[in-house]
Short mmCIF file of C-alpha atoms and ligand atoms in Angstrom, two decimals:
data_model
loop_
_atom_site.label_atom_id
_atom_site.label_comp_id
_atom_site.label_asym_id
_atom_site.label_seq_id
_atom_site.Cartn_x
_atom_site.Cartn_y
_atom_site.Cartn_z
CA MET A 280 -24.10 -164.55 -6.12
CA LEU A 281 -24.42 -160.83 -6.13
CA LYS A 282 -26.95 -161.13 -8.98
CA VAL A 283 -29.06 -163.47 -6.83
CA LEU A 284 -28.96 -160.99 -3.95
CA GLU A 285 -29.94 -158.16 -6.28
CA SER A 286 -32.86 -160.02 -7.77
CA ASN A 287 -33.98 -160.98 -4.26
CA PHE A 288 -33.91 -157.27 -3.45
CA LEU A 289 -35.90 -156.31 -6.48
CA GLU A 290 -38.55 -159.00 -6.29
CA ASN A 291 -39.21 -159.06 -2.58
CA ARG A 292 -38.06 -155.84 -1.09
CA LEU A 293 -38.72 -153.09 -3.52
CA PHE A 294 -42.10 -152.06 -2.27
CA ASN A 295 -41.77 -152.93 1.38
CA PRO A 296 -38.18 -153.14 2.49
CA ASN A 297 -37.64 -154.04 6.09
CA PRO A 298 -34.63 -152.06 7.27
CA SER A 299 -33.04 -154.76 9.46
CA GLU A 300 -33.36 -157.42 6.76
CA LEU A 301 -32.00 -154.98 4.28
CA ARG A 302 -28.98 -154.34 6.44
CA GLY A 303 -28.30 -158.10 6.77
CA LEU A 304 -28.43 -158.61 3.05
CA GLN A 305 -26.24 -155.63 2.36
CA THR A 306 -23.63 -156.69 4.85
CA LYS A 307 -23.37 -159.89 2.90
CA ALA A 308 -23.09 -157.94 -0.30
CA HIS A 309 -20.31 -155.82 1.22
CA ASN A 310 -18.35 -158.92 2.20
CA ILE A 311 -18.66 -160.24 -1.30
CA CYS A 312 -17.58 -157.14 -3.06
CA GLY A 313 -14.82 -156.45 -0.53
CA LEU A 314 -16.28 -153.36 1.08
CA ALA A 315 -15.83 -152.78 4.78
CA PRO A 316 -18.84 -154.31 6.65
CA ASP A 317 -19.47 -151.11 8.58
CA CYS A 318 -19.87 -149.17 5.36
CA ASP A 319 -23.56 -148.78 6.07
CA TYR A 320 -25.34 -147.12 3.24
CA THR A 321 -28.67 -148.55 4.44
CA SER A 322 -28.74 -145.69 6.91
CA PHE A 323 -30.81 -143.60 4.52
CA MET A 324 -34.28 -142.77 5.84
CA THR A 325 -37.01 -145.36 5.39
CA THR A 326 -40.36 -144.40 3.95
CA ASP A 327 -41.83 -144.85 7.40
CA GLU A 328 -39.38 -142.45 8.91
CA PHE A 329 -40.05 -140.05 6.06
CA ARG A 330 -43.73 -140.30 6.73
CA THR A 331 -43.36 -139.42 10.41
CA LEU A 332 -40.76 -136.64 10.03
CA GLY A 333 -42.45 -135.32 6.91
CA HIS A 334 -45.74 -134.83 8.79
CA GLU A 335 -43.86 -133.09 11.58
CA LEU A 336 -42.15 -130.83 9.08
CA ILE A 337 -45.35 -129.86 7.40
CA ASP A 338 -46.74 -128.97 10.84
CA PHE A 339 -43.64 -126.98 11.57
CA ILE A 340 -44.06 -124.96 8.34
CA ALA A 341 -47.79 -124.46 8.96
CA ASN A 342 -47.13 -123.29 12.52
CA TYR A 343 -44.50 -120.93 11.22
CA ARG A 344 -46.95 -119.39 8.76
CA ASP A 345 -49.55 -119.11 11.57
CA GLU A 346 -47.24 -117.25 13.96
CA ILE A 347 -45.31 -115.24 11.37
CA GLU A 348 -47.06 -111.94 12.17
CA THR A 349 -45.62 -112.07 15.71
CA LEU A 350 -42.00 -112.35 14.53
CA PRO A 351 -39.67 -109.40 13.76
CA VAL A 352 -39.71 -109.06 9.96
CA LEU A 353 -35.98 -108.55 9.56
CA SER A 354 -33.45 -110.92 11.15
CA SER A 355 -31.25 -109.10 13.67
CA LEU A 356 -28.42 -111.63 13.58
CA LYS A 357 -24.83 -110.52 12.97
CA PRO A 358 -22.77 -112.05 10.13
CA GLY A 359 -21.25 -115.36 11.22
CA GLU A 360 -23.75 -116.06 14.01
CA VAL A 361 -25.47 -118.73 11.95
CA GLN A 362 -22.24 -120.51 11.01
CA ALA A 363 -21.20 -120.51 14.67
CA GLN A 364 -24.10 -122.83 15.48
CA PHE A 365 -22.79 -125.57 13.17
CA ALA A 366 -19.96 -128.06 13.62
CA SER A 367 -16.91 -127.19 11.53
CA SER A 368 -17.17 -130.37 9.48
CA ALA A 369 -19.77 -132.99 8.57
CA PRO A 370 -20.60 -135.84 11.00
CA GLU A 371 -19.10 -139.25 10.25
CA LYS A 372 -22.13 -141.00 11.64
CA GLY A 373 -25.64 -139.90 10.90
CA ASP A 374 -28.35 -139.26 13.53
CA HIS A 375 -31.42 -139.86 11.30
CA LEU A 376 -32.33 -136.24 11.74
CA ALA A 377 -33.06 -136.65 15.44
CA GLY A 378 -34.05 -133.29 16.94
CA LEU A 379 -34.42 -131.69 13.55
CA ILE A 380 -37.54 -129.68 14.39
CA SER A 381 -35.98 -128.24 17.54
CA ASP A 382 -32.79 -127.34 15.55
CA LEU A 383 -34.97 -125.54 13.01
CA GLU A 384 -36.77 -123.73 15.80
CA LYS A 385 -33.40 -122.50 17.09
CA LEU A 386 -32.51 -121.24 13.63
CA LYS A 387 -35.65 -119.23 13.17
CA PRO A 388 -34.01 -115.95 14.34
CA ALA A 389 -31.78 -116.30 11.31
CA LEU A 390 -34.76 -115.88 8.92
CA THR A 391 -35.93 -112.72 7.28
CA HIS A 392 -39.66 -113.17 6.79
CA PHE A 393 -40.59 -112.57 3.19
CA GLN A 394 -44.03 -114.07 3.91
CA HIS A 395 -44.75 -111.59 6.73
CA PRO A 396 -47.78 -109.33 6.30
CA ARG A 397 -45.60 -106.28 7.06
CA TYR A 398 -42.90 -107.23 4.54
CA PHE A 399 -42.63 -104.24 2.17
CA ALA A 400 -39.06 -104.62 0.95
CA TYR A 401 -37.65 -105.32 -2.55
CA PHE A 402 -40.62 -107.01 -4.21
CA PRO A 403 -43.27 -109.52 -3.11
CA ALA A 404 -41.51 -112.89 -3.15
CA ASN A 405 -44.59 -114.91 -2.46
CA SER A 406 -44.25 -118.52 -1.53
CA SER A 407 -47.89 -119.74 -1.56
CA LEU A 408 -48.53 -122.97 0.26
CA GLU A 409 -49.66 -124.35 -3.13
CA GLY A 410 -46.20 -123.55 -4.47
CA VAL A 411 -44.58 -125.24 -1.45
CA LEU A 412 -46.49 -128.40 -2.19
CA GLY A 413 -45.57 -128.15 -5.87
CA ASP A 414 -41.87 -128.08 -4.91
CA LEU A 415 -42.40 -131.02 -2.57
CA VAL A 416 -44.05 -133.13 -5.31
CA SER A 417 -41.32 -132.24 -7.79
CA SER A 418 -38.60 -133.45 -5.42
CA GLY A 419 -40.68 -136.26 -3.94
CA LEU A 420 -41.35 -137.84 -7.33
CA GLY A 421 -37.66 -137.21 -8.22
CA GLN A 422 -38.34 -136.20 -11.76
CA LEU A 423 -35.59 -134.97 -14.00
CA GLY A 424 -36.03 -133.51 -17.43
CA LEU A 425 -33.30 -134.47 -19.91
CA ASN A 426 -35.50 -135.20 -22.88
CA TRP A 427 -39.22 -135.94 -23.23
CA GLN A 428 -38.73 -139.61 -22.45
CA SER A 429 -36.97 -138.97 -19.17
CA SER A 430 -40.22 -137.56 -17.86
CA PRO A 431 -43.20 -137.08 -20.18
CA LEU A 432 -45.09 -135.54 -17.25
CA LEU A 433 -42.41 -132.90 -16.67
CA THR A 434 -42.33 -131.82 -20.29
CA GLU A 435 -46.02 -131.92 -21.14
CA LEU A 436 -47.13 -130.34 -17.84
CA GLU A 437 -44.73 -127.49 -18.57
CA GLU A 438 -46.24 -127.15 -22.04
CA VAL A 439 -49.76 -126.98 -20.65
CA MET A 440 -48.87 -124.60 -17.77
CA THR A 441 -46.93 -122.16 -19.98
CA ASP A 442 -49.92 -122.18 -22.33
CA TRP A 443 -52.44 -121.64 -19.52
CA MET A 444 -50.33 -118.73 -18.39
CA ARG A 445 -49.96 -117.41 -21.94
CA GLN A 446 -53.74 -117.22 -22.27
CA ALA A 447 -54.17 -115.69 -18.84
CA LEU A 448 -51.62 -113.00 -19.74
CA GLY A 449 -53.57 -112.10 -22.86
CA LEU A 450 -50.79 -113.16 -25.19
CA SER A 451 -51.63 -114.47 -28.73
CA PRO A 452 -50.97 -118.13 -29.69
CA ALA A 453 -47.88 -116.93 -31.56
CA TRP A 454 -45.99 -117.22 -28.24
CA GLN A 455 -44.46 -120.37 -26.81
CA GLY A 456 -43.20 -120.60 -23.27
CA VAL A 457 -40.63 -122.43 -21.18
CA ILE A 458 -39.95 -122.29 -17.42
CA GLN A 459 -36.45 -121.10 -16.40
CA ASP A 460 -34.79 -120.50 -13.09
CA THR A 461 -34.56 -116.72 -12.88
CA ALA A 462 -35.19 -113.59 -14.93
CA SER A 463 -31.47 -112.81 -14.78
CA SER A 464 -30.31 -115.85 -16.63
CA THR A 465 -33.36 -115.69 -18.91
CA SER A 466 -32.52 -112.14 -20.00
CA MET A 467 -29.01 -113.37 -20.82
CA LEU A 468 -30.59 -116.12 -22.90
CA ALA A 469 -32.63 -113.50 -24.76
CA LEU A 470 -29.53 -111.44 -25.49
CA MET A 471 -27.76 -114.55 -26.79
CA CYS A 472 -30.65 -115.21 -29.14
CA ALA A 473 -30.54 -111.55 -30.27
CA ARG A 474 -26.77 -111.74 -30.77
CA GLU A 475 -27.12 -114.86 -32.96
CA ARG A 476 -29.95 -113.42 -35.04
CA THR A 477 -28.16 -110.15 -35.71
CA SER A 478 -24.85 -111.88 -36.47
CA ASP A 479 -26.46 -114.61 -38.59
CA TYR A 480 -25.27 -117.36 -36.20
CA SER A 481 -21.77 -116.12 -35.60
CA LEU A 482 -21.37 -118.93 -33.06
CA ASN A 483 -20.95 -121.30 -35.95
CA ARG A 484 -17.99 -119.22 -37.11
CA GLY A 485 -15.59 -117.19 -34.98
CA GLY A 486 -18.23 -115.97 -32.51
CA ILE A 487 -18.83 -112.22 -32.14
CA GLN A 488 -15.06 -111.78 -31.70
CA ALA A 489 -14.68 -112.34 -35.40
CA GLU A 490 -17.46 -109.94 -36.50
CA SER A 491 -16.46 -106.82 -38.36
CA LYS A 492 -19.18 -104.64 -36.80
CA ARG A 493 -19.94 -104.00 -33.14
CA LEU A 494 -23.29 -105.36 -31.89
CA ILE A 495 -25.13 -102.79 -29.73
CA VAL A 496 -27.74 -103.25 -26.93
CA TYR A 497 -30.09 -100.48 -25.75
CA THR A 498 -31.81 -100.18 -22.39
CA SER A 499 -32.66 -97.44 -19.95
CA GLY A 500 -30.75 -96.42 -16.86
CA GLN A 501 -33.72 -97.71 -14.87
CA ALA A 502 -33.31 -101.28 -16.13
CA HIS A 503 -32.59 -104.04 -13.62
CA SER A 504 -28.91 -104.71 -12.85
CA SER A 505 -29.28 -108.15 -14.45
CA ILE A 506 -29.52 -106.53 -17.85
CA GLU A 507 -26.07 -104.96 -17.63
CA LYS A 508 -24.76 -108.27 -16.34
CA ALA A 509 -26.37 -110.14 -19.21
CA VAL A 510 -24.90 -107.73 -21.75
CA LEU A 511 -21.43 -108.28 -20.27
CA LEU A 512 -21.67 -112.06 -19.94
CA ALA A 513 -23.23 -112.55 -23.37
CA GLY A 514 -20.06 -111.06 -24.77
CA PHE A 515 -21.23 -107.67 -26.01
CA GLY A 516 -18.90 -105.65 -23.80
CA ARG A 517 -19.75 -102.64 -21.69
CA GLU A 518 -18.81 -100.18 -24.41
CA ASN A 519 -21.60 -101.57 -26.56
CA LEU A 520 -24.41 -100.97 -24.03
CA ARG A 521 -26.36 -97.77 -24.55
CA SER A 522 -28.25 -96.17 -21.70
CA VAL A 523 -31.33 -94.49 -23.23
CA ALA A 524 -32.74 -91.42 -21.47
CA VAL A 525 -35.99 -91.62 -19.44
CA ASP A 526 -38.81 -89.14 -19.00
CA GLN A 527 -40.17 -87.58 -15.74
CA ASN A 528 -41.95 -90.89 -15.04
CA PHE A 529 -38.70 -92.91 -15.42
CA ALA A 530 -39.88 -94.53 -18.66
CA MET A 531 -37.66 -94.87 -21.73
CA ILE A 532 -38.05 -92.07 -24.27
CA PRO A 533 -38.70 -93.64 -27.70
CA THR A 534 -37.28 -90.70 -29.69
CA ALA A 535 -34.05 -90.92 -27.65
CA LEU A 536 -33.94 -94.65 -28.39
CA GLU A 537 -34.31 -94.11 -32.11
CA ALA A 538 -31.74 -91.32 -32.11
CA ALA A 539 -29.29 -93.71 -30.43
CA ILE A 540 -29.94 -96.41 -33.02
CA LEU A 541 -29.51 -93.99 -35.90
CA HIS A 542 -26.26 -92.73 -34.44
CA ASP A 543 -24.91 -96.27 -34.18
CA LEU A 544 -25.87 -97.02 -37.75
CA GLU A 545 -24.15 -93.86 -38.89
CA ILE A 546 -20.87 -94.81 -37.27
CA GLY A 547 -21.02 -98.35 -38.65
CA ASN A 548 -22.29 -100.33 -35.65
CA LEU A 549 -24.95 -102.98 -35.73
CA PRO A 550 -27.98 -102.30 -33.47
CA CYS A 551 -28.79 -105.72 -32.00
CA ALA A 552 -31.23 -105.68 -29.06
CA ILE A 553 -33.46 -103.43 -27.02
CA VAL A 554 -34.36 -104.42 -23.45
CA ALA A 555 -37.52 -102.61 -22.36
CA SER A 556 -38.84 -102.80 -18.81
CA VAL A 557 -42.47 -103.26 -17.87
CA GLY A 558 -42.16 -102.44 -14.20
CA THR A 559 -38.66 -101.14 -13.38
CA THR A 560 -37.07 -102.24 -10.15
CA THR A 561 -36.94 -98.91 -8.44
CA SER A 562 -40.37 -97.46 -9.24
CA THR A 563 -42.25 -100.01 -11.46
CA ALA A 564 -41.99 -97.50 -14.34
CA ILE A 565 -43.41 -98.80 -17.60
CA ASP A 566 -41.44 -98.27 -20.81
CA PRO A 567 -43.82 -97.54 -23.75
CA ILE A 568 -43.73 -100.94 -25.44
CA SER A 569 -45.89 -99.96 -28.42
CA ALA A 570 -43.60 -97.12 -29.61
CA ILE A 571 -40.44 -99.13 -28.78
CA SER A 572 -41.64 -102.16 -30.69
CA SER A 573 -42.33 -100.03 -33.83
CA ILE A 574 -38.73 -98.82 -33.64
CA ALA A 575 -37.46 -102.35 -33.08
CA THR A 576 -39.39 -103.64 -36.11
CA LYS A 577 -38.35 -100.73 -38.34
CA HIS A 578 -34.66 -101.34 -37.65
CA GLY A 579 -34.77 -105.12 -37.33
CA VAL A 580 -33.63 -105.04 -33.72
CA TRP A 581 -34.56 -107.75 -31.20
CA LEU A 582 -36.96 -106.50 -28.53
CA HIS A 583 -36.76 -108.27 -25.15
CA VAL A 584 -39.40 -107.22 -22.55
CA ASP A 585 -38.30 -107.53 -18.94
CA ALA A 586 -41.57 -107.82 -17.00
CA ALA A 587 -40.01 -109.88 -14.23
CA MET A 588 -41.96 -108.20 -11.43
CA ALA A 589 -44.97 -106.55 -13.12
CA GLY A 590 -45.67 -109.35 -15.61
CA SER A 591 -47.79 -111.17 -13.07
CA ALA A 592 -50.27 -108.29 -13.12
CA MET A 593 -50.97 -108.93 -16.81
CA ILE A 594 -53.43 -111.68 -15.85
CA VAL A 595 -55.62 -108.77 -14.74
CA PRO A 596 -57.40 -107.50 -17.89
CA GLU A 597 -57.44 -103.87 -16.76
CA CYS A 598 -53.65 -103.98 -16.39
CA GLN A 599 -52.91 -105.34 -19.84
CA HIS A 600 -52.82 -101.87 -21.41
CA LEU A 601 -49.57 -101.36 -19.48
CA TRP A 602 -47.75 -103.54 -21.99
CA ALA A 603 -49.83 -102.70 -25.08
CA GLY A 604 -47.71 -103.48 -28.15
CA VAL A 605 -46.04 -106.48 -26.51
CA GLU A 606 -47.08 -108.63 -29.49
CA GLY A 607 -44.37 -106.80 -31.44
CA ALA A 608 -41.61 -108.03 -29.08
CA ASP A 609 -39.40 -111.02 -29.70
CA SER A 610 -39.13 -112.28 -26.12
CA ILE A 611 -40.72 -111.70 -22.71
CA VAL A 612 -39.62 -112.68 -19.25
CA LEU A 613 -41.75 -112.64 -16.13
CA ASN A 614 -41.43 -114.14 -12.66
CA PRO A 615 -44.50 -115.94 -11.27
CA HIS A 616 -42.14 -116.55 -8.27
CA LYS A 617 -42.54 -112.91 -7.33
CA TRP A 618 -45.96 -111.27 -6.97
CA LEU A 619 -48.03 -114.16 -8.33
CA GLY A 620 -46.92 -116.55 -5.57
CA ALA A 621 -45.52 -119.59 -7.42
CA THR A 622 -42.54 -119.85 -5.00
CA PHE A 623 -38.97 -119.31 -6.06
CA ASP A 624 -37.82 -120.44 -8.60
CA CYS A 625 -40.28 -120.17 -11.42
CA THR A 626 -39.54 -117.77 -14.35
CA LEU A 627 -41.52 -117.77 -17.55
CA TYR A 628 -39.79 -117.07 -20.84
CA TYR A 629 -41.94 -116.56 -23.93
CA VAL A 630 -40.59 -116.40 -27.42
CA ARG A 631 -42.23 -115.89 -30.82
CA ASP A 632 -39.66 -117.88 -32.77
CA SER A 633 -38.99 -121.03 -30.78
CA GLN A 634 -37.07 -122.55 -33.77
CA HIS A 635 -34.53 -119.82 -33.42
CA LEU A 636 -34.19 -120.43 -29.68
CA VAL A 637 -33.66 -124.14 -30.26
CA ARG A 638 -31.19 -123.49 -33.05
CA VAL A 639 -29.12 -121.33 -30.74
CA MET A 640 -29.36 -123.64 -27.67
CA SER A 641 -29.29 -127.12 -29.21
CA THR A 642 -26.22 -129.35 -29.35
CA ASN A 643 -28.01 -132.71 -29.39
CA PRO A 644 -25.38 -135.36 -28.64
CA SER A 645 -26.29 -138.94 -29.66
CA TYR A 646 -26.91 -140.22 -26.13
CA LEU A 647 -29.78 -137.74 -25.66
CA GLN A 648 -31.55 -138.53 -28.98
CA THR A 649 -34.75 -140.62 -28.81
CA ALA A 650 -37.27 -141.92 -31.27
CA GLN A 651 -39.82 -139.30 -30.18
CA ASP A 652 -37.55 -136.32 -30.92
CA GLY A 653 -39.50 -135.25 -33.99
CA GLN A 654 -42.86 -135.17 -32.15
CA VAL A 655 -42.01 -133.63 -28.76
CA LYS A 656 -40.43 -130.67 -27.09
CA ASN A 657 -37.05 -131.26 -25.59
CA TYR A 658 -36.82 -128.39 -23.20
CA ARG A 659 -33.03 -128.88 -22.79
CA ASP A 660 -32.83 -127.06 -26.15
CA TRP A 661 -34.84 -124.09 -24.77
CA GLY A 662 -32.21 -122.90 -22.36
CA ILE A 663 -28.69 -123.55 -21.01
CA PRO A 664 -29.04 -126.37 -18.41
CA LEU A 665 -29.51 -129.90 -19.55
CA GLY A 666 -31.21 -131.28 -16.42
CA ARG A 667 -34.37 -129.52 -15.24
CA ARG A 668 -36.72 -129.76 -12.31
CA ALA A 669 -40.50 -130.11 -12.64
CA ARG A 670 -41.22 -126.49 -11.82
CA ALA A 671 -44.59 -126.61 -13.62
CA PHE A 672 -46.16 -128.39 -10.56
CA LYS A 673 -46.03 -125.04 -8.72
CA LEU A 674 -48.02 -123.25 -11.43
CA TRP A 675 -50.44 -126.11 -11.76
CA PHE A 676 -51.16 -126.25 -8.06
CA LEU A 677 -51.44 -122.46 -7.81
CA MET A 678 -53.83 -122.04 -10.72
CA ARG A 679 -55.83 -125.14 -9.87
CA SER A 680 -56.14 -124.25 -6.21
CA VAL A 681 -56.88 -120.52 -6.40
CA GLY A 682 -58.16 -120.19 -9.94
CA LEU A 683 -57.39 -117.25 -12.16
CA GLU A 684 -60.25 -115.35 -10.53
CA GLY A 685 -58.71 -115.78 -7.08
CA LEU A 686 -55.26 -114.77 -8.34
CA ARG A 687 -56.72 -111.64 -10.04
CA SER A 688 -58.69 -110.51 -7.02
CA ARG A 689 -55.56 -110.80 -4.85
CA LEU A 690 -53.53 -108.68 -7.29
CA ARG A 691 -56.38 -106.14 -7.39
CA ARG A 692 -56.32 -105.99 -3.57
CA ASP A 693 -52.62 -105.10 -3.58
CA ILE A 694 -53.04 -102.48 -6.36
CA SER A 695 -55.88 -100.91 -4.40
CA ASN A 696 -53.81 -100.93 -1.15
CA ALA A 697 -51.00 -99.13 -2.98
CA GLN A 698 -53.45 -96.55 -4.26
CA TRP A 699 -54.65 -96.04 -0.68
CA LEU A 700 -51.08 -95.39 0.54
CA ALA A 701 -50.35 -93.11 -2.42
CA ALA A 702 -53.42 -91.00 -1.56
CA GLN A 703 -52.29 -90.68 2.09
CA VAL A 704 -48.84 -89.56 1.06
CA ASP A 705 -50.28 -87.08 -1.45
CA ALA A 706 -52.51 -85.54 1.25
CA ALA A 707 -49.98 -85.40 4.07
CA PRO A 708 -47.87 -82.27 4.69
CA ASN A 709 -44.11 -82.79 4.24
CA TRP A 710 -44.55 -86.13 2.50
CA VAL A 711 -43.69 -86.43 -1.19
CA ARG A 712 -44.62 -89.17 -3.63
CA LEU A 713 -41.82 -89.48 -6.21
CA ALA A 714 -43.25 -91.58 -9.01
CA PRO A 715 -46.57 -92.74 -10.48
CA VAL A 716 -48.08 -95.85 -8.87
CA PRO A 717 -49.23 -98.01 -11.80
CA LEU A 718 -49.09 -101.18 -9.68
CA GLN A 719 -48.02 -101.95 -6.08
CA THR A 720 -44.89 -99.89 -5.35
CA VAL A 721 -45.06 -96.48 -3.73
CA CYS A 722 -41.87 -94.36 -3.84
CA LEU A 723 -41.89 -91.69 -1.14
CA ARG A 724 -39.82 -89.35 0.96
CA HIS A 725 -40.49 -87.32 4.12
CA GLU A 726 -39.18 -83.81 3.51
CA PRO A 727 -39.58 -81.77 6.70
CA ALA A 728 -39.31 -77.99 6.35
CA GLY A 729 -35.74 -76.68 6.64
CA ILE A 730 -33.99 -80.05 6.02
CA HIS A 731 -32.17 -80.28 2.74
CA SER A 732 -29.40 -82.07 0.84
CA ASP A 733 -27.11 -84.17 3.07
CA ALA A 734 -29.30 -83.71 6.15
CA LEU A 735 -32.29 -84.91 4.18
CA GLU A 736 -30.38 -87.94 2.96
CA GLN A 737 -29.47 -88.80 6.53
CA HIS A 738 -33.02 -88.22 7.77
CA THR A 739 -34.36 -90.62 5.11
CA LEU A 740 -31.88 -93.37 5.83
CA ALA A 741 -32.27 -92.95 9.58
CA TRP A 742 -36.05 -93.31 9.78
CA VAL A 743 -36.17 -96.30 7.44
CA GLU A 744 -33.40 -97.97 9.41
CA ARG A 745 -35.25 -97.39 12.70
CA ILE A 746 -38.32 -99.14 11.29
CA ASN A 747 -36.29 -102.03 9.84
CA LEU A 748 -34.28 -102.54 13.08
CA SER A 749 -37.47 -102.45 15.19
CA GLY A 750 -38.64 -105.53 13.37
CA PHE A 751 -42.07 -103.95 12.86
CA ALA A 752 -41.76 -103.83 9.09
CA TYR A 753 -39.17 -104.18 6.39
CA LEU A 754 -38.68 -101.44 3.71
CA THR A 755 -35.92 -100.86 1.18
CA PRO A 756 -34.33 -97.48 0.73
CA SER A 757 -33.25 -96.86 -2.82
CA LYS A 758 -31.91 -94.02 -4.95
CA LEU A 759 -34.04 -92.19 -7.46
CA GLU A 760 -32.39 -89.38 -9.45
CA GLY A 761 -29.36 -89.74 -7.22
CA ARG A 762 -31.23 -89.15 -3.96
CA TRP A 763 -32.33 -91.54 -1.23
CA MET A 764 -36.03 -92.33 -0.98
CA VAL A 765 -38.04 -95.28 0.35
CA ARG A 766 -39.87 -97.88 -1.65
CA VAL A 767 -42.95 -99.40 -0.13
CA SER A 768 -43.50 -102.58 -2.13
CA ILE A 769 -46.96 -103.95 -1.28
CA GLY A 770 -48.11 -107.45 -2.08
CA ALA A 771 -46.99 -110.15 0.30
CA LEU A 772 -49.81 -112.75 0.31
CA PRO A 773 -51.00 -112.02 3.85
CA THR A 774 -50.78 -108.21 3.54
CA GLU A 775 -54.19 -106.60 3.95
CA LEU A 776 -55.16 -102.94 4.03
CA GLU A 777 -54.86 -102.93 7.85
CA HIS A 778 -51.16 -103.77 7.54
CA VAL A 779 -50.54 -100.95 5.08
CA GLN A 780 -52.48 -98.63 7.44
CA ALA A 781 -50.36 -99.77 10.37
CA LEU A 782 -47.18 -99.13 8.34
CA TRP A 783 -48.35 -95.60 7.44
CA GLU A 784 -49.08 -94.79 11.10
CA ARG A 785 -45.65 -96.13 12.07
CA MET A 786 -43.86 -94.14 9.37
CA LYS A 787 -45.56 -90.95 10.48
CA LEU A 788 -44.46 -91.59 14.10
CA GLU A 789 -40.94 -92.67 13.19
CA VAL A 790 -40.04 -89.56 11.12
CA GLU A 791 -40.78 -87.38 14.21
CA SER A 792 -38.57 -89.33 16.63
C1 PLP B 183 -36.57 -109.12 -9.91
C2 PLP B 183 -36.25 -108.61 -11.24
C3 PLP B 183 -35.24 -109.18 -12.02
C4 PLP B 183 -34.38 -110.31 -11.51
O1 PLP B 183 -35.12 -111.41 -11.22
P1 PLP B 183 -34.43 -112.83 -10.79
O2 PLP B 183 -35.48 -113.85 -11.16
O3 PLP B 183 -34.13 -112.76 -9.34
O4 PLP B 183 -33.21 -112.98 -11.61
C5 PLP B 183 -35.00 -108.68 -13.27
N1 PLP B 183 -35.73 -107.64 -13.73
C6 PLP B 183 -36.71 -107.06 -13.03
C7 PLP B 183 -37.46 -105.91 -13.59
C8 PLP B 183 -37.01 -107.52 -11.72
O5 PLP B 183 -38.00 -106.94 -11.04
#
């Protein structure tokens, strides 16, 4: 009987289910299988409801983007104020999302507006509308990558998009790419691959716990915090992380790197990996990849290049010299979900030896094996998670919609706006620029005559806080050489020169008040 009902369902209702009929049929089914008749799982949204609400939601998002410039950039809510607007537990009966748009309207003050033209904090976390649609398609089509067969589109689109990006970045065909969630987990992946290469696959024996020599990782004190975290979580241990000295531009000093490696060799340690930054978090400093990669090659050490933020700029030919020598690296990570605009999350991981990556990451249980395994990529073996989303849609939509030319000219606009601000700071009395500006971040401090040490620290934190609390713009204070300064990170999609000019006027006013 249940079989008959099911086949009825499939034949007649699959493409055009009528909700009330569906409910009738399912109540029968409930009675047959002994479920309570009011156990109403037909209350999921119908495609017609989805169509109506979906259109309203798209309008809501488009309206939000249109009005964003009028909103205070930083949310002024206090901790707990969002939670207080929700019931303490989930509703027993659903409301079919009645009043959803007005609820979202009410929650808007709880947003910090990364897409605001006067957002100058952390890094550009651009969510292009192309990227938004890419995410929508990925969820809407409900694709899930487990192996090639589970979604040929997911796998092959990812192959094509990582290759389009490889070419755009000026990388040779020796590189193969995969899309991961974040640069943090990807750098950990890189360190696991380094660990297994140096230890000749210790994971098949006793792991690095059973190794007779200590494996050592080298990075600079300017590296992103995710590198230290990756070193710890990949099992190296804090004692085996070396912090290599930087020069006056905050870039790793190659001779200091080599000295550290030689010292480790001398005391019987095993140099394993170097993590070099192309675009450090604080000041977008660029470690000299060419010299570092020669050292890595000479000593057989894995070189991982963290270009999470700045990597997007490498689609601009005149920026590619910034990572000259990158062909000598073993792995690269960059985040199109930052400056490029692909929408979080979309991290690219490129490796030269994909067989090694697969050997480290593959477990291959029988239920995941398919006849096509020999001919296809199974991206589950290119990272830690088994299931994966179709993130490649976001890159496809972005590149197809804007074109590489469009993406490049936008990045050039931001670089030029940063140069404009750097020139103002350089020319203004009492303002100091603290680092080179190779890309889009300007590190600065206002140093009025007669204000030093603690008073200067307080002055810096006070004026940046006044701007942030005013809602006019959002800036991040950060420490460089142990002292507070302010980073102006330029490159939100709607940020034009006029917005940078307005920020500069506001900063000059605010330091006097
Ligand atoms: C942003 C950033 C990271 C971390 O990126 P997630 O994708 O958020 O993990 C790592 N390194 C650098 C240099 C970054 O700029």
